[in-house]
mmCIF file of C-alpha atoms in Angstrom:
data_model
loop_
_atom_site.group_PDB
_atom_site.id
_atom_site.type_symbol
_atom_site.label_atom_id
_atom_site.label_comp_id
_atom_site.label_asym_id
_atom_site.label_seq_id
_atom_site.Cartn_x
_atom_site.Cartn_y
_atom_site.Cartn_z
ATOM 1 C CA MET Q 1 8.094 -16.693 137.038
ATOM 2 C CA LEU Q 2 10.547 -19.480 137.901
ATOM 3 C CA SER Q 3 10.169 -21.226 141.267
ATOM 4 C CA GLY Q 4 12.827 -20.884 143.996
ATOM 5 C CA ASP Q 5 15.191 -23.849 143.579
ATOM 6 C CA PHE Q 6 14.955 -23.825 139.819
ATOM 7 C CA ALA Q 7 15.643 -20.086 139.707
ATOM 8 C CA LYS Q 8 18.770 -20.617 141.832
ATOM 9 C CA ILE Q 9 20.009 -23.280 139.419
ATOM 10 C CA MET Q 10 19.413 -20.943 136.498
ATOM 11 C CA ARG Q 11 21.298 -18.103 138.202
ATOM 12 C CA TRP Q 12 24.172 -20.528 138.695
ATOM 13 C CA ALA Q 13 23.959 -21.475 135.026
ATOM 14 C CA ASP Q 14 24.125 -17.833 133.958
ATOM 15 C CA LYS Q 15 27.204 -17.304 136.148
ATOM 16 C CA TYR Q 16 29.177 -20.082 134.506
ATOM 17 C CA ALA Q 17 27.798 -20.233 130.975
ATOM 18 C CA THR Q 18 29.988 -18.362 128.510
ATOM 19 C CA MET Q 19 27.847 -19.147 125.478
ATOM 20 C CA GLY Q 20 24.935 -16.671 125.199
ATOM 21 C CA VAL Q 21 21.822 -19.107 124.940
ATOM 22 C CA ARG Q 22 18.984 -17.960 122.581
ATOM 23 C CA THR Q 23 15.939 -19.393 121.686
ATOM 24 C CA ASN Q 24 13.514 -20.101 118.383
ATOM 25 C CA ALA Q 25 10.347 -17.938 118.571
ATOM 26 C CA ASP Q 26 7.892 -16.886 115.875
ATOM 27 C CA THR Q 27 5.416 -14.789 117.855
ATOM 28 C CA PRO Q 28 5.588 -12.108 120.563
ATOM 29 C CA ALA Q 29 4.026 -14.602 123.010
ATOM 30 C CA ASP Q 30 6.739 -17.174 122.252
ATOM 31 C CA ALA Q 31 9.367 -14.462 122.641
ATOM 32 C CA GLN Q 32 8.089 -13.424 126.042
ATOM 33 C CA ARG Q 33 7.909 -17.050 127.171
ATOM 34 C CA ALA Q 34 11.503 -17.573 126.023
ATOM 35 C CA ARG Q 35 12.677 -14.471 127.880
ATOM 36 C CA ASP Q 36 10.903 -15.658 131.021
ATOM 37 C CA PHE Q 37 12.927 -18.865 130.742
ATOM 38 C CA GLY Q 38 16.131 -16.808 130.566
ATOM 39 C CA ALA Q 39 16.801 -16.649 126.816
ATOM 40 C CA LYS Q 40 19.338 -14.011 125.790
ATOM 41 C CA GLY Q 41 17.648 -13.254 122.493
ATOM 42 C CA ILE Q 42 15.919 -15.037 119.616
ATOM 43 C CA GLY Q 43 18.157 -17.095 117.363
ATOM 44 C CA LEU Q 44 15.478 -17.962 114.817
ATOM 45 C CA CYS Q 45 12.201 -16.260 113.963
ATOM 46 C CA ARG Q 46 10.580 -18.143 111.072
ATOM 47 C CA THR Q 47 8.600 -15.451 109.283
ATOM 48 C CA GLU Q 48 6.558 -17.879 107.199
ATOM 49 C CA HIS Q 49 4.657 -18.837 110.364
ATOM 50 C CA MET Q 50 3.291 -15.287 110.438
ATOM 51 C CA PHE Q 51 1.397 -15.699 107.160
ATOM 52 C CA PHE Q 52 -1.114 -18.442 107.935
ATOM 53 C CA GLU Q 53 -3.711 -16.627 110.049
ATOM 54 C CA GLY Q 54 -6.966 -15.024 108.866
ATOM 55 C CA PRO Q 55 -6.595 -12.334 106.206
ATOM 56 C CA ARG Q 56 -2.831 -12.867 106.028
ATOM 57 C CA ILE Q 57 -3.102 -16.169 104.204
ATOM 58 C CA LYS Q 58 -5.480 -14.657 101.653
ATOM 59 C CA ALA Q 59 -3.045 -11.815 100.906
ATOM 60 C CA MET Q 60 -0.204 -14.329 100.720
ATOM 61 C CA ARG Q 61 -2.134 -16.407 98.219
ATOM 62 C CA GLU Q 62 -2.969 -13.299 96.199
ATOM 63 C CA MET Q 63 0.744 -12.607 95.967
ATOM 64 C CA ILE Q 64 1.539 -16.158 94.888
ATOM 65 C CA VAL Q 65 -1.061 -16.341 92.104
ATOM 66 C CA ALA Q 66 -0.308 -12.814 90.846
ATOM 67 C CA GLU Q 67 0.867 -12.676 87.252
ATOM 68 C CA THR Q 68 2.614 -9.286 87.322
ATOM 69 C CA LEU Q 69 5.046 -7.467 89.581
ATOM 70 C CA GLU Q 70 2.435 -4.786 90.212
ATOM 71 C CA GLN Q 71 -0.099 -7.377 91.398
ATOM 72 C CA ARG Q 72 2.476 -9.004 93.678
ATOM 73 C CA GLU Q 73 3.446 -5.672 95.197
ATOM 74 C CA THR Q 74 -0.227 -4.845 95.851
ATOM 75 C CA ALA Q 75 -0.631 -8.097 97.778
ATOM 76 C CA LEU Q 76 2.644 -7.556 99.639
ATOM 77 C CA GLU Q 77 1.429 -4.119 100.755
ATOM 78 C CA LYS Q 78 -1.420 -5.917 102.549
ATOM 79 C CA LEU Q 79 1.062 -8.175 104.347
ATOM 80 C CA LEU Q 80 3.423 -5.380 105.356
ATOM 81 C CA PRO Q 81 1.478 -4.052 108.378
ATOM 82 C CA TYR Q 82 1.011 -7.565 109.786
ATOM 83 C CA GLN Q 83 4.741 -8.244 109.532
ATOM 84 C CA ARG Q 84 5.599 -4.852 111.031
ATOM 85 C CA ASP Q 85 3.266 -5.357 114.001
ATOM 86 C CA ASP Q 86 4.647 -8.836 114.678
ATOM 87 C CA PHE Q 87 8.209 -7.537 114.627
ATOM 88 C CA ILE Q 88 7.313 -4.688 116.983
ATOM 89 C CA GLY Q 89 5.925 -7.264 119.401
ATOM 90 C CA LEU Q 90 9.094 -9.357 119.177
ATOM 91 C CA PHE Q 91 11.332 -6.329 119.722
ATOM 92 C CA ARG Q 92 9.303 -5.219 122.747
ATOM 93 C CA ALA Q 93 9.552 -8.684 124.304
ATOM 94 C CA MET Q 94 13.298 -8.860 123.635
ATOM 95 C CA ASN Q 95 14.096 -5.229 124.475
ATOM 96 C CA GLY Q 96 17.893 -4.895 124.283
ATOM 97 C CA LEU Q 97 18.461 -8.460 123.050
ATOM 98 C CA PRO Q 98 19.110 -9.681 119.468
ATOM 99 C CA VAL Q 99 16.267 -11.030 117.338
ATOM 100 C CA THR Q 100 17.381 -13.070 114.319
ATOM 101 C CA ILE Q 101 14.688 -12.928 111.642
ATOM 102 C CA ARG Q 102 14.824 -15.492 108.859
ATOM 103 C CA LEU Q 103 13.375 -14.206 105.612
ATOM 104 C CA LEU Q 104 10.783 -16.322 103.805
ATOM 105 C CA ASP Q 105 12.099 -19.873 103.442
ATOM 106 C CA PRO Q 106 9.555 -22.541 102.344
ATOM 107 C CA PRO Q 107 8.486 -23.065 98.731
ATOM 108 C CA LEU Q 108 5.408 -21.074 97.777
ATOM 109 C CA HIS Q 109 3.220 -24.112 97.082
ATOM 110 C CA GLU Q 110 3.053 -24.727 100.835
ATOM 111 C CA PHE Q 111 0.779 -21.696 101.156
ATOM 112 C CA LEU Q 112 -1.736 -22.946 98.567
ATOM 113 C CA PRO Q 113 -4.539 -25.515 98.973
ATOM 114 C CA HIS Q 114 -4.314 -28.702 96.934
ATOM 115 C CA GLU Q 115 -7.699 -30.377 97.364
ATOM 116 C CA ASP Q 116 -10.158 -29.593 94.546
ATOM 117 C CA ALA Q 117 -12.845 -28.161 96.827
ATOM 118 C CA ALA Q 118 -10.348 -25.864 98.565
ATOM 119 C CA VAL Q 119 -8.961 -24.711 95.218
ATOM 120 C CA VAL Q 120 -12.482 -23.861 94.022
ATOM 121 C CA ASP Q 121 -13.172 -21.855 97.197
ATOM 122 C CA LEU Q 122 -9.879 -19.995 96.845
ATOM 123 C CA ALA Q 123 -10.539 -19.199 93.182
ATOM 124 C CA LYS Q 124 -13.886 -17.646 94.155
ATOM 125 C CA SER Q 125 -12.396 -15.580 96.974
ATOM 126 C CA LEU Q 126 -9.584 -14.307 94.747
ATOM 127 C CA GLY Q 127 -11.847 -13.713 91.773
ATOM 128 C CA VAL Q 128 -9.800 -15.836 89.374
ATOM 129 C CA PRO Q 129 -10.915 -18.726 87.130
ATOM 130 C CA LYS Q 130 -10.607 -22.119 88.768
ATOM 131 C CA GLU Q 131 -8.609 -23.454 85.820
ATOM 132 C CA LYS Q 132 -6.040 -20.661 86.093
ATOM 133 C CA LEU Q 133 -5.541 -21.307 89.805
ATOM 134 C CA GLN Q 134 -5.246 -25.052 89.235
ATOM 135 C CA GLN Q 135 -2.606 -24.351 86.612
ATOM 136 C CA ARG Q 136 -0.686 -22.144 89.048
ATOM 137 C CA VAL Q 137 -0.852 -24.785 91.796
ATOM 138 C CA ALA Q 138 0.401 -27.440 89.374
ATOM 139 C CA MET Q 139 3.205 -25.180 88.167
ATOM 140 C CA LEU Q 140 4.441 -24.564 91.735
ATOM 141 C CA HIS Q 141 4.323 -28.243 92.705
ATOM 142 C CA GLU Q 142 7.800 -29.684 93.271
ATOM 143 C CA LEU Q 143 8.889 -33.301 93.512
ATOM 144 C CA ASN Q 144 11.485 -32.481 96.163
ATOM 145 C CA PRO Q 145 10.573 -29.149 97.770
ATOM 146 C CA MET Q 146 13.451 -29.249 100.258
ATOM 147 C CA LEU Q 147 15.873 -28.943 97.347
ATOM 148 C CA GLY Q 148 13.700 -26.712 95.198
ATOM 149 C CA HIS Q 149 12.587 -23.122 94.810
ATOM 150 C CA ARG Q 150 12.879 -21.960 98.415
ATOM 151 C CA GLY Q 151 15.081 -19.927 100.726
ATOM 152 C CA CYS Q 152 17.257 -17.299 99.098
ATOM 153 C CA ARG Q 153 16.181 -18.625 95.693
ATOM 154 C CA LEU Q 154 12.740 -17.104 96.274
ATOM 155 C CA ALA Q 155 14.317 -13.693 96.884
ATOM 156 C CA VAL Q 156 16.457 -13.967 93.742
ATOM 157 C CA THR Q 157 13.310 -14.608 91.684
ATOM 158 C CA TYR Q 158 11.005 -12.327 93.663
ATOM 159 C CA PRO Q 159 13.154 -9.606 95.313
ATOM 160 C CA GLU Q 160 9.952 -7.708 96.131
ATOM 161 C CA ILE Q 161 9.254 -10.278 98.883
ATOM 162 C CA LEU Q 162 12.614 -9.571 100.502
ATOM 163 C CA LYS Q 163 12.050 -5.825 100.167
ATOM 164 C CA MET Q 164 8.690 -6.044 101.938
ATOM 165 C CA GLN Q 165 10.113 -8.063 104.800
ATOM 166 C CA VAL Q 166 13.152 -5.816 105.254
ATOM 167 C CA ARG Q 167 10.883 -2.749 105.116
ATOM 168 C CA ALA Q 168 8.710 -4.240 107.849
ATOM 169 C CA ILE Q 169 11.768 -4.928 110.008
ATOM 170 C CA VAL Q 170 13.171 -1.412 109.573
ATOM 171 C CA GLU Q 171 9.828 0.341 110.117
ATOM 172 C CA ALA Q 172 9.298 -1.732 113.268
ATOM 173 C CA ALA Q 173 12.781 -0.920 114.567
ATOM 174 C CA ILE Q 174 12.246 2.817 113.976
ATOM 175 C CA GLU Q 175 8.877 2.742 115.735
ATOM 176 C CA CYS Q 176 10.521 1.017 118.697
ATOM 177 C CA VAL Q 177 13.061 3.832 118.953
ATOM 178 C CA GLY Q 178 10.159 6.195 119.587
ATOM 179 C CA GLU Q 179 8.941 3.869 122.350
ATOM 180 C CA LYS Q 180 12.386 3.750 123.988
ATOM 181 C CA VAL Q 181 12.585 0.068 123.106
ATOM 182 C CA LYS Q 182 16.030 -1.071 121.967
ATOM 183 C CA ALA Q 183 15.408 -3.196 118.891
ATOM 184 C CA MET Q 184 18.323 -5.358 117.739
ATOM 185 C CA PRO Q 185 17.141 -7.142 114.576
ATOM 186 C CA GLU Q 186 19.397 -9.462 112.628
ATOM 187 C CA ILE Q 187 18.278 -10.230 109.077
ATOM 188 C CA MET Q 188 19.027 -13.822 108.133
ATOM 189 C CA ILE Q 189 19.067 -14.822 104.465
ATOM 190 C CA PRO Q 190 18.339 -18.578 104.301
ATOM 191 C CA LEU Q 191 19.693 -21.474 102.238
ATOM 192 C CA VAL Q 192 22.681 -19.658 100.743
ATOM 193 C CA GLY Q 193 25.005 -21.919 98.776
ATOM 194 C CA THR Q 194 27.227 -19.337 97.058
ATOM 195 C CA VAL Q 195 28.647 -15.989 98.104
ATOM 196 C CA ARG Q 196 27.103 -14.362 95.026
ATOM 197 C CA GLU Q 197 23.589 -15.137 96.279
ATOM 198 C CA LEU Q 198 24.359 -13.490 99.593
ATOM 199 C CA ALA Q 199 26.118 -10.496 98.035
ATOM 200 C CA MET Q 200 23.182 -9.801 95.703
ATOM 201 C CA LEU Q 201 20.506 -10.120 98.371
ATOM 202 C CA ARG Q 202 22.500 -8.242 100.997
ATOM 203 C CA GLY Q 203 22.771 -5.369 98.533
ATOM 204 C CA ILE Q 204 19.002 -5.288 98.034
ATOM 205 C CA ALA Q 205 18.439 -5.423 101.796
ATOM 206 C CA GLU Q 206 20.872 -2.563 102.440
ATOM 207 C CA ASP Q 207 19.295 -0.438 99.706
ATOM 208 C CA THR Q 208 15.844 -1.050 101.193
ATOM 209 C CA LEU Q 209 17.076 -0.180 104.680
ATOM 210 C CA ALA Q 210 18.498 3.124 103.450
ATOM 211 C CA GLU Q 211 15.330 3.874 101.464
ATOM 212 C CA VAL Q 212 13.045 3.355 104.476
ATOM 213 C CA LYS Q 213 15.225 5.506 106.738
ATOM 214 C CA LYS Q 214 15.139 8.299 104.151
ATOM 215 C CA GLU Q 215 11.356 8.044 103.689
ATOM 216 C CA MET Q 216 10.810 8.220 107.441
ATOM 217 C CA GLY Q 217 13.345 10.999 107.957
ATOM 218 C CA PHE Q 218 15.250 8.833 110.432
ATOM 219 C CA LYS Q 219 18.866 9.938 110.727
ATOM 220 C CA LYS Q 220 20.050 7.928 113.723
ATOM 221 C CA ARG Q 221 22.021 4.716 113.354
ATOM 222 C CA LEU Q 222 20.066 1.471 113.405
ATOM 223 C CA ASP Q 223 21.826 -1.598 114.746
ATOM 224 C CA ILE Q 224 20.733 -4.080 112.075
ATOM 225 C CA LYS Q 225 23.029 -6.953 111.110
ATOM 226 C CA ILE Q 226 22.713 -9.005 107.919
ATOM 227 C CA GLY Q 227 23.884 -12.593 107.833
ATOM 228 C CA THR Q 228 22.964 -16.035 106.648
ATOM 229 C CA MET Q 229 21.900 -19.489 107.718
ATOM 230 C CA ILE Q 230 24.516 -22.103 106.861
ATOM 231 C CA GLU Q 231 22.485 -25.203 106.019
ATOM 232 C CA ILE Q 232 23.979 -26.291 102.704
ATOM 233 C CA PRO Q 233 27.314 -28.157 102.883
ATOM 234 C CA ARG Q 234 28.758 -25.981 100.097
ATOM 235 C CA ALA Q 235 28.193 -22.874 102.200
ATOM 236 C CA ALA Q 236 30.159 -24.443 105.058
ATOM 237 C CA LEU Q 237 32.967 -25.504 102.725
ATOM 238 C CA THR Q 238 33.212 -22.016 101.174
ATOM 239 C CA ALA Q 239 32.666 -20.217 104.473
ATOM 240 C CA ALA Q 240 35.673 -17.934 103.974
ATOM 241 C CA GLU Q 241 34.013 -16.487 100.865
ATOM 242 C CA VAL Q 242 30.525 -16.342 102.372
ATOM 243 C CA ALA Q 243 31.839 -14.611 105.501
ATOM 244 C CA SER Q 244 33.006 -11.661 103.419
ATOM 245 C CA GLU Q 245 29.322 -10.723 102.950
ATOM 246 C CA ALA Q 246 27.991 -11.730 106.379
ATOM 247 C CA ASP Q 247 27.822 -10.139 109.817
ATOM 248 C CA PHE Q 248 26.883 -13.493 111.323
ATOM 249 C CA PHE Q 249 26.509 -17.189 110.568
ATOM 250 C CA SER Q 250 23.738 -19.311 112.050
ATOM 251 C CA PHE Q 251 24.165 -22.997 111.337
ATOM 252 C CA GLY Q 252 20.762 -24.475 110.531
ATOM 253 C CA THR Q 253 21.645 -27.936 111.777
ATOM 254 C CA ASN Q 254 18.254 -29.464 110.923
ATOM 255 C CA ASP Q 255 18.668 -28.986 107.163
ATOM 256 C CA LEU Q 256 22.445 -29.381 107.352
ATOM 257 C CA THR Q 257 21.856 -32.833 108.838
ATOM 258 C CA GLN Q 258 19.329 -33.696 106.125
ATOM 259 C CA LEU Q 259 21.661 -32.642 103.338
ATOM 260 C CA THR Q 260 24.785 -34.205 104.851
ATOM 261 C CA PHE Q 261 23.216 -37.617 105.503
ATOM 262 C CA GLY Q 262 20.828 -37.527 102.563
ATOM 263 C CA TYR Q 263 17.981 -38.249 105.007
ATOM 264 C CA SER Q 264 14.551 -36.662 104.915
ATOM 265 C CA ARG Q 265 13.631 -35.671 108.465
ATOM 266 C CA ASP Q 266 9.962 -36.246 107.594
ATOM 267 C CA ASP Q 267 10.532 -39.828 106.406
ATOM 268 C CA VAL Q 268 13.510 -40.998 108.461
ATOM 269 C CA ASN Q 269 11.431 -42.982 110.962
ATOM 270 C CA THR Q 270 10.691 -45.607 108.314
ATOM 271 C CA PHE Q 271 14.259 -46.896 108.734
ATOM 272 C CA LEU Q 272 15.997 -45.015 111.549
ATOM 273 C CA PRO Q 273 14.804 -47.330 114.378
ATOM 274 C CA ASP Q 274 16.457 -50.246 112.548
ATOM 275 C CA TYR Q 275 19.681 -48.261 112.130
ATOM 276 C CA ILE Q 276 19.822 -47.546 115.852
ATOM 277 C CA GLU Q 277 18.797 -51.074 116.894
ATOM 278 C CA LYS Q 278 21.447 -52.649 114.629
ATOM 279 C CA GLY Q 279 24.179 -50.246 115.718
ATOM 280 C CA ILE Q 280 24.618 -48.453 112.405
ATOM 281 C CA LEU Q 281 23.884 -45.200 114.221
ATOM 282 C CA ASP Q 282 24.204 -44.620 117.959
ATOM 283 C CA VAL Q 283 21.517 -41.921 118.181
ATOM 284 C CA ASP Q 284 18.986 -40.073 116.052
ATOM 285 C CA PRO Q 285 21.088 -37.415 114.257
ATOM 286 C CA PHE Q 286 18.099 -35.049 114.276
ATOM 287 C CA GLN Q 287 17.964 -35.195 118.078
ATOM 288 C CA SER Q 288 21.680 -35.110 118.875
ATOM 289 C CA LEU Q 289 24.203 -33.492 116.543
ATOM 290 C CA ASP Q 290 26.330 -35.891 114.485
ATOM 291 C CA GLN Q 291 29.646 -34.524 115.701
ATOM 292 C CA THR Q 292 31.909 -36.515 113.383
ATOM 293 C CA GLY Q 293 30.078 -35.572 110.174
ATOM 294 C CA VAL Q 294 27.739 -32.619 110.460
ATOM 295 C CA GLY Q 295 29.827 -31.323 113.352
ATOM 296 C CA GLU Q 296 32.931 -31.333 111.171
ATOM 297 C CA LEU Q 297 31.134 -29.088 108.691
ATOM 298 C CA VAL Q 298 30.076 -26.762 111.511
ATOM 299 C CA GLN Q 299 33.613 -26.554 112.888
ATOM 300 C CA PHE Q 300 35.160 -26.123 109.443
ATOM 301 C CA GLY Q 301 32.653 -23.411 108.520
ATOM 302 C CA PHE Q 302 33.153 -21.657 111.851
ATOM 303 C CA GLU Q 303 36.946 -21.654 111.608
ATOM 304 C CA ARG Q 304 37.064 -20.579 107.970
ATOM 305 C CA GLY Q 305 34.379 -17.956 108.457
ATOM 306 C CA ARG Q 306 35.903 -16.455 111.600
ATOM 307 C CA GLY Q 307 39.345 -16.599 109.975
ATOM 308 C CA ALA Q 308 38.119 -14.470 107.087
ATOM 309 C CA ASN Q 309 35.965 -12.160 109.219
ATOM 310 C CA GLU Q 310 37.164 -11.882 112.809
ATOM 311 C CA GLY Q 311 34.021 -9.995 113.844
ATOM 312 C CA LEU Q 312 31.711 -12.773 112.609
ATOM 313 C CA LYS Q 313 29.165 -13.901 115.216
ATOM 314 C CA VAL Q 314 28.413 -17.617 114.936
ATOM 315 C CA GLY Q 315 25.799 -19.896 116.471
ATOM 316 C CA ILE Q 316 23.408 -22.724 115.668
ATOM 317 C CA CYS Q 317 19.626 -22.537 115.410
ATOM 318 C CA GLY Q 318 18.504 -26.123 114.927
ATOM 319 C CA GLU Q 319 16.684 -28.043 117.657
ATOM 320 C CA HIS Q 320 20.103 -29.505 118.470
ATOM 321 C CA GLY Q 321 20.595 -26.334 120.496
ATOM 322 C CA GLY Q 322 18.482 -27.841 123.266
ATOM 323 C CA ASP Q 323 20.453 -31.108 123.407
ATOM 324 C CA PRO Q 324 23.148 -31.148 126.137
ATOM 325 C CA SER Q 325 25.765 -33.116 124.180
ATOM 326 C CA SER Q 326 25.259 -30.874 121.133
ATOM 327 C CA GLY Q 327 25.586 -27.816 123.353
ATOM 328 C CA ASP Q 328 28.815 -29.207 124.764
ATOM 329 C CA PHE Q 329 30.137 -29.592 121.219
ATOM 330 C CA CYS Q 330 29.215 -25.986 120.388
ATOM 331 C CA HIS Q 331 31.090 -24.773 123.465
ATOM 332 C CA ARG Q 332 34.203 -26.761 122.535
ATOM 333 C CA VAL Q 333 34.154 -25.407 118.986
ATOM 334 C CA GLY Q 334 33.811 -21.850 120.297
ATOM 335 C CA LEU Q 335 30.397 -20.820 118.986
ATOM 336 C CA ASP Q 336 28.830 -17.668 120.437
ATOM 337 C CA TYR Q 337 25.341 -19.034 121.083
ATOM 338 C CA VAL Q 338 22.880 -21.855 120.601
ATOM 339 C CA SER Q 339 19.192 -21.424 119.838
ATOM 340 C CA CYS Q 340 16.291 -23.765 120.530
ATOM 341 C CA SER Q 341 12.554 -23.745 121.228
ATOM 342 C CA PRO Q 342 11.410 -21.799 124.337
ATOM 343 C CA PHE Q 343 10.692 -24.822 126.526
ATOM 344 C CA ARG Q 344 14.201 -26.221 125.949
ATOM 345 C CA VAL Q 345 15.930 -22.989 127.007
ATOM 346 C CA PRO Q 346 16.459 -23.992 130.682
ATOM 347 C CA ILE Q 347 18.101 -27.273 129.639
ATOM 348 C CA ALA Q 348 20.305 -25.462 127.124
ATOM 349 C CA ARG Q 349 21.356 -22.874 129.718
ATOM 350 C CA LEU Q 350 22.263 -25.537 132.242
ATOM 351 C CA ALA Q 351 24.149 -27.554 129.607
ATOM 352 C CA ALA Q 352 26.105 -24.449 128.597
ATOM 353 C CA ALA Q 353 27.149 -23.842 132.207
ATOM 354 C CA GLN Q 354 28.161 -27.481 132.632
ATOM 355 C CA ALA Q 355 30.211 -27.324 129.425
ATOM 356 C CA ALA Q 356 31.946 -24.147 130.623
ATOM 357 C CA ILE Q 357 32.950 -25.819 133.888
ATOM 358 C CA ARG Q 358 33.859 -29.128 132.218
ATOM 359 C CA HIS Q 359 36.187 -27.458 129.712
ATOM 360 C CA GLY Q 360 37.588 -24.789 131.968
#
């Protein structure tokens, strides 16, 4: 619980903030912590973080090294109950509030070991020859994974992964109905660069949703939105087209900053301190949104998207959501929400209230 004075400040923030502040949470515990801090939903649940524990990682690796669709589907069936249970936990914690779930995003090689000893151990546990596994690991290796086979591109190649995740979301939402928990999932398709990607994958998601409802004999309406993360400049520039297939946009400002500047967030500290010291940049663009560059793409994408689809809900889900000056920018542009990590929620709420007062 929040202490007295701080709780009063937060109640004041809620009174004046017009932007509904969300948070980034990958587990039910994170979700509950975020709600305790006053989050009005989850703006980014990164599903890949659900695959690394215990038997989950083994099933994930089985899926990755599988050579046939049937083998992949068998492994995905093992992952399904874990995903479903995690989503149920998130929906319970956020009862009545939206939960934006990003489908699998990172390249598959990130789930595999790369050291020889670890590869040998994995080959034994999976019952496959070491040489075959080494070949698979080498084949999945990418020189620039950020720009490679990840995001929606995974679902285009392996639609069965998307189907499993959507099935888990729908089954979890239906189970919550029986518990009198109001689940409000939003399915986010990541790294879209063209409207055709989104249209294809949205169609598969909608077909899966209908299939699960039919299998479970569920005839009530489920409030499930399907949208996308705008993190590629082309998606922002063609937002009017993309919006025709989206219920919401969530600007992934971390990757959008990387792709707009051409900076790797993992390597930027080798030169960024010099850029700031010598006045080339005023601040770290990964800490505070670059409003004249990246921000222009956000505003352009927002205006074009909302112009083409007046019901489009739009927010950001990068860590910029917890930065006061970035939050002020989002308020001025007219975004519906910002999302950040749980511990930055109070700052984001206060910044949203200050922006509302500052700009009338």
